Coordinates of C-alpha atoms in Angstrom, one line a residue:
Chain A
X1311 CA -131.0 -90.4 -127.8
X1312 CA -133.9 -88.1 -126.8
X1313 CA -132.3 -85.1 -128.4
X1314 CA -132.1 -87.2 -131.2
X1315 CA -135.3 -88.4 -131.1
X1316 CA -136.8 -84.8 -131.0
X1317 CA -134.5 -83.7 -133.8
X1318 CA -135.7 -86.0 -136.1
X1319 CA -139.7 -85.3 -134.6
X1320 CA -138.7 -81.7 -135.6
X1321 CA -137.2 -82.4 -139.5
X1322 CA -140.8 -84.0 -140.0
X1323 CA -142.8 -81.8 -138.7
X1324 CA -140.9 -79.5 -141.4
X1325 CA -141.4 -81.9 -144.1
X1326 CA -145.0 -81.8 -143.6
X1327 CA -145.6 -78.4 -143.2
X1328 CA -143.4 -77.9 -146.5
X1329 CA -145.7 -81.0 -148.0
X1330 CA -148.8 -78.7 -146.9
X1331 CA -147.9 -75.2 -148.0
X1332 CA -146.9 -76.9 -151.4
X1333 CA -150.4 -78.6 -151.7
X1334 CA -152.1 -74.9 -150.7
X1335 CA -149.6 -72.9 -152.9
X1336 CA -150.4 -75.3 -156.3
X1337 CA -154.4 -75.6 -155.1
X1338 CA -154.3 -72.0 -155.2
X1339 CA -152.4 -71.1 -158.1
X1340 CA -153.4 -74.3 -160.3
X1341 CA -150.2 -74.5 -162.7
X1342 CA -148.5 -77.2 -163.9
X1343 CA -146.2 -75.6 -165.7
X1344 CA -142.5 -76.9 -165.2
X1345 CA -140.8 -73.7 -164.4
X1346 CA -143.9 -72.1 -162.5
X1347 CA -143.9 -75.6 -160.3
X1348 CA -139.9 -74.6 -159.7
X1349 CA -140.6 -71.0 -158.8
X1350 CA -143.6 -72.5 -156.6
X1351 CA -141.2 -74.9 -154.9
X1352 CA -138.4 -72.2 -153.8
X1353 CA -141.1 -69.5 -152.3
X1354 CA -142.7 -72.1 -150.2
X1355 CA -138.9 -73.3 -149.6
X1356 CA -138.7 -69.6 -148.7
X1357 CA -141.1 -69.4 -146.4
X1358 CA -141.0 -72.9 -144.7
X1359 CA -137.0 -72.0 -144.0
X1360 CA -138.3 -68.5 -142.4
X1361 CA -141.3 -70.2 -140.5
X1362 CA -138.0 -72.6 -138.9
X1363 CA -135.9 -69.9 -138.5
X1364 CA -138.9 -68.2 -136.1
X1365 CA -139.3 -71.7 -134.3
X1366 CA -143.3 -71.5 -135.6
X1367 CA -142.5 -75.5 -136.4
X1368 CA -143.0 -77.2 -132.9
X1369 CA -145.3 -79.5 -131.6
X1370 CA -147.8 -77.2 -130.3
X1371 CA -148.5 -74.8 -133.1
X1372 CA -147.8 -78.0 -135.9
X1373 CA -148.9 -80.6 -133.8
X1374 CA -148.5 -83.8 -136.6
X1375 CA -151.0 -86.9 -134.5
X1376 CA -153.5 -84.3 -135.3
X1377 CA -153.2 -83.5 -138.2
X1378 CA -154.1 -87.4 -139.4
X1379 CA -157.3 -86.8 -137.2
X1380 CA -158.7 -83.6 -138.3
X1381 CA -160.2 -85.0 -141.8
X1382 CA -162.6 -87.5 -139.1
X1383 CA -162.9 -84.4 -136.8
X1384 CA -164.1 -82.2 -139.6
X1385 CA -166.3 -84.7 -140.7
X1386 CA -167.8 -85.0 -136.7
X1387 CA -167.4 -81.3 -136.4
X1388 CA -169.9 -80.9 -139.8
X1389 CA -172.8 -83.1 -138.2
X1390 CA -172.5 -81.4 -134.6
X1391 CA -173.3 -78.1 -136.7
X1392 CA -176.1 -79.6 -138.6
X1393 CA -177.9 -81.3 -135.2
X1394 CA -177.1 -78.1 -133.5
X1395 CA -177.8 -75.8 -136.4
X1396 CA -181.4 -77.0 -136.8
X1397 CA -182.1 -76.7 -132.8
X1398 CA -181.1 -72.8 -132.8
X1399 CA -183.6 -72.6 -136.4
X1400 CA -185.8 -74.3 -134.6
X1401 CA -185.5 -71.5 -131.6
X1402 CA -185.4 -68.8 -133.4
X1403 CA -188.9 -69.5 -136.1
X1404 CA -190.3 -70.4 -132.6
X1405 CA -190.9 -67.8 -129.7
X1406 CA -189.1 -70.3 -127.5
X1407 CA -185.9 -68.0 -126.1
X1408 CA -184.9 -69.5 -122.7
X1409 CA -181.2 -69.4 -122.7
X1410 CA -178.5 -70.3 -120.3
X1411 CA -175.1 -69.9 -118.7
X1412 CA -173.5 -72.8 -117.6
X1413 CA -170.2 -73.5 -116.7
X1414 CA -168.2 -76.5 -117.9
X1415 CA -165.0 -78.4 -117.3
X1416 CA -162.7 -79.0 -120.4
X1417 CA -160.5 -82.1 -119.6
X1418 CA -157.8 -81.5 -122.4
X1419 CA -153.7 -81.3 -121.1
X1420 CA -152.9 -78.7 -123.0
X1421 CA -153.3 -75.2 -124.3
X1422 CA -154.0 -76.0 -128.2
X1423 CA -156.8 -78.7 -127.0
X1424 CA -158.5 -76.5 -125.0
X1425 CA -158.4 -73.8 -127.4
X1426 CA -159.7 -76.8 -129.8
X1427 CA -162.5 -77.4 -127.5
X1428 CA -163.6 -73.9 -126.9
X1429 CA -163.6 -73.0 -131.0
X1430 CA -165.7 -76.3 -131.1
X1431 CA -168.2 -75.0 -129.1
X1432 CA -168.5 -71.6 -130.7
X1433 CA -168.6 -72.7 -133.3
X1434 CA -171.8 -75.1 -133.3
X1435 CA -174.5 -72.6 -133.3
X1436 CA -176.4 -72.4 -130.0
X1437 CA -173.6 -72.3 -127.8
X1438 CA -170.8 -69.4 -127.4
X1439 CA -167.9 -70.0 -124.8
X1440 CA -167.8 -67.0 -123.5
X1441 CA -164.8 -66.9 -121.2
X1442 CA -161.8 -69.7 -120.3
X1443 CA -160.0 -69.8 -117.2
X1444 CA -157.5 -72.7 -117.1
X1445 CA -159.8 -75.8 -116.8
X1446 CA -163.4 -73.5 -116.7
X1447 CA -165.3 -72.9 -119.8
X1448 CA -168.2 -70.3 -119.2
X1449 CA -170.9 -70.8 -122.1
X1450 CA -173.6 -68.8 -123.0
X1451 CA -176.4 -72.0 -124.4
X1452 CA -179.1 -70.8 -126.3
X1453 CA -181.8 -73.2 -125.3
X1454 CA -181.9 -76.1 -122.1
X1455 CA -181.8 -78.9 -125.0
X1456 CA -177.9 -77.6 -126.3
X1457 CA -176.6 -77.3 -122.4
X1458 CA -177.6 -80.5 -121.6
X1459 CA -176.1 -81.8 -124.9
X1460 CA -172.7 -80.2 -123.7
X1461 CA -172.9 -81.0 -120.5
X1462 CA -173.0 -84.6 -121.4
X1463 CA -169.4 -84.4 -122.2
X1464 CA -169.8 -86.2 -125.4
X1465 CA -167.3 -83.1 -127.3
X1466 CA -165.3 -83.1 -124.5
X1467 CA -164.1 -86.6 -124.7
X1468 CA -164.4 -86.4 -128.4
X1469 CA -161.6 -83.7 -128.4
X1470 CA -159.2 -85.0 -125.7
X1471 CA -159.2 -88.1 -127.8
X1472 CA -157.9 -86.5 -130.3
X1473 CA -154.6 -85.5 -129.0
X1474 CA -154.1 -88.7 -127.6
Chain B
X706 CA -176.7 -87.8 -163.9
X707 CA -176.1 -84.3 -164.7
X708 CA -179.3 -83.0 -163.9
X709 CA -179.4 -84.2 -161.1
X710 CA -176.2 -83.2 -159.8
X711 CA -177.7 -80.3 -161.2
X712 CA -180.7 -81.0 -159.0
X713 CA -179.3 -81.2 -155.7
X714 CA -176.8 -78.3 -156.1
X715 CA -180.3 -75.9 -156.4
X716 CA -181.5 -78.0 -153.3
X717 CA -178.4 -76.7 -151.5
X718 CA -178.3 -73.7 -152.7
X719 CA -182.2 -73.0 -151.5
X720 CA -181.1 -74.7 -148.0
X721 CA -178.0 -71.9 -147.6
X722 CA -180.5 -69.2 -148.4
X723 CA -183.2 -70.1 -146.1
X724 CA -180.0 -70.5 -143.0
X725 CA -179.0 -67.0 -143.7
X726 CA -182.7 -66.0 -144.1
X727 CA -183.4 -67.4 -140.2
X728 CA -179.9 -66.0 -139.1
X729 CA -181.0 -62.8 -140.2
X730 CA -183.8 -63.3 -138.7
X731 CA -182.7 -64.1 -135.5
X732 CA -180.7 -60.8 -135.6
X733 CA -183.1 -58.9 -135.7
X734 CA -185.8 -60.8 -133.3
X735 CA -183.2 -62.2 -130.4
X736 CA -183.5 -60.3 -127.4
X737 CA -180.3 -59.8 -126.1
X738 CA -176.3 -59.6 -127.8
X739 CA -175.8 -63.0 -126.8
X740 CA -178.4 -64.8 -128.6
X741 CA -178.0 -62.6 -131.7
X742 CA -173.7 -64.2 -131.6
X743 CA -175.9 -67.6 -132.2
X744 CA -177.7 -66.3 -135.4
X745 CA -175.0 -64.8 -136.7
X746 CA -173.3 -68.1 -136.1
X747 CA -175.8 -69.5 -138.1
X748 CA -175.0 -67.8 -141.1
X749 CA -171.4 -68.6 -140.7
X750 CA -171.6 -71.7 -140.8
X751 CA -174.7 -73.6 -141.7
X752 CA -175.1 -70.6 -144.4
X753 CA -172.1 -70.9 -145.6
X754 CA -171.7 -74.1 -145.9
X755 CA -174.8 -75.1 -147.7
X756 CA -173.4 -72.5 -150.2
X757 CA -170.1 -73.5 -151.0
X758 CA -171.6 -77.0 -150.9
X759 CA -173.9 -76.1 -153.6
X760 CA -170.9 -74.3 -155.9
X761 CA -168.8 -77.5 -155.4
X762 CA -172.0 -79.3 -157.2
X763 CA -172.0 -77.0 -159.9
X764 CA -169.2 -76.6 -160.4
X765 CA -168.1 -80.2 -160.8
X766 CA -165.0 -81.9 -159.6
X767 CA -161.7 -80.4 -159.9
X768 CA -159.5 -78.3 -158.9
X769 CA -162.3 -75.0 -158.3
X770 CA -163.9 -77.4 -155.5
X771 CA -160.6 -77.2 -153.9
X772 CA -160.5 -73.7 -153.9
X773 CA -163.7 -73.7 -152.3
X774 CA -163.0 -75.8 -149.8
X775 CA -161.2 -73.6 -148.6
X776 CA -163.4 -71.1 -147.9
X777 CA -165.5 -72.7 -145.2
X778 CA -162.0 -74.4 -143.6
X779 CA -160.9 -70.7 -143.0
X780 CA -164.0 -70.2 -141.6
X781 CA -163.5 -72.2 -139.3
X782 CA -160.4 -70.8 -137.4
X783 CA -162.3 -67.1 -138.2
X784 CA -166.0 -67.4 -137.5
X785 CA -165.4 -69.0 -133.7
X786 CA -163.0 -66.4 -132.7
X787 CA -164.7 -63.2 -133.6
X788 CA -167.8 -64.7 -132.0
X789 CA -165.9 -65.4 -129.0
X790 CA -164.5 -62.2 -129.3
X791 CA -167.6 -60.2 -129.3
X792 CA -169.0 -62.1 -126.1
X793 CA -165.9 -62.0 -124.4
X794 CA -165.8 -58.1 -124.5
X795 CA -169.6 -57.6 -124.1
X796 CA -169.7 -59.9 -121.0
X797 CA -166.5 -58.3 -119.4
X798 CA -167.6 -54.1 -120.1
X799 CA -170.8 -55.6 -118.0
X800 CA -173.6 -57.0 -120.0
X801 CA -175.1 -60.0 -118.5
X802 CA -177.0 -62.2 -120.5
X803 CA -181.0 -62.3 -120.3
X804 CA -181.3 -65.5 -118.1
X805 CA -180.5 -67.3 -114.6
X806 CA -176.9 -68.0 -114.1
X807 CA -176.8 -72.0 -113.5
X808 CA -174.3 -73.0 -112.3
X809 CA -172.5 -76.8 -112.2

């Protein structure tokens, strides 16, 4: 039953990624042409069949519940950036360069939401993770306002719930 | 309605300069390596974005806005790890960051 269970997990996790490529091969190409479409449609067979063959299909790398999330997490991801973005302009017209090093605790399971977490905070402006060890996030904060706003844990539970 | 679709794309288009503009900046006038990683992460993203927000306007809706898109979503993947890459190596050769380590 389980086997089952994760074979089936498995053929849709294939279906979607085929589904995705498809979307990005015809967004990037643009043509609607029938026999263009059927050319289109056996390269990304092509490559979906080699991406199986290497096992790249598996939960972690493709995990699917995220994938349904990541449309609300972009859109949470683009206003962190903004309130962040204008704190490090803020710094940086001002002569106000007090940064900090702080050390954080990332409460996601596994390896692809801690890896989640730590792009996260790179990548709103002000605050660099510098280094992960297992649980231990060292970031670099530009200013005592952005540590405080990380140390809050607001992103952290934002991103474990995610993957839940 | 055109004009001012028109309207806010230049409003965009003036905020993405003046990001980059401060990012720039703040390369040149941050201290340290690890406060010029946060201006250049400016650029990447609030720069960027306010860019490719402002072609989308312009451009109208179809399948061009799409294509731009795309641009800041591989951003995102790309912009966090050569950031983290850069302090990662700068902090392990030996440079410590201009401040009090706090620990918690």
């Amino acid at each position: 039953m389980a086997t089952k269970q994760k074979h089936s997990a498995k053929f849709l996790s294939f279906i979607v990624y085929f589904v995705v490529l498809f979307l990005l091969w015809y967004i990037l190409s643009g043509y609607l042409k029938p026999l263009l479409l059927f050319f289109g449609l056996i390269s990304v067979l092509f490559v979906s069949w080699m991406s199986y063959r290497a096992r790249a299909i598996d939960s972690d790398t493709f995990p699917l519940k995220l994938l349904l999330r990541l449309p609300f997490y972009w859109l949470w991801l683009t206003k962190e950036i903004v309130k962040s973005g204008l704190s490090t302009t803020k710094i940086i017209w001002s002569n106000n360069y007090s940064p900090e090093l702080i050390k954080i605790k990332a409460s996601q399971k596994n390896s692809t939401g801690i890896a989640n977490y730590a792009n996260a905070i790179t990548l709103t402006p002000g605050t660099v993770t510098i280094e992960v060890e297992k649980n231990d996030l060292l970031v670099h904060a530009l200013s005592k306002e952005l540590s405080k706003d990380l140390q809050s844990g607001e992103m952290d539970r934002f991103i474990t719930g995610l993957d839940k | 309605m055109d004009n001012f679709v028109n309207i806010l794309s230049m409003i965009s288009l003036v905020l993405g300069s003046f990001f980059i503009f401060s990012g720039s900046l703040g390369l040149l006038k941050l201290p340290d390596l690890f406060g010029r990683i946060h201006a250049a992460g400016l650029i990447d993203t609030l720069g960027s974005g306010f860019i490719v927000l402002s072609l989308i306007l312009y451009s109208g809706f179809s399948l061009v806005s799409f294509k731009l898109l795309l641009i800041p979503l591989f951003l995102l993947f790309t912009s966090p790890v050569s950031g983290h890459a850069i302090a990662l190596f700068a902090y392990e050769s030996g440079l410590k960051p201009k401040t009090k380590v706090n620990k918690k």
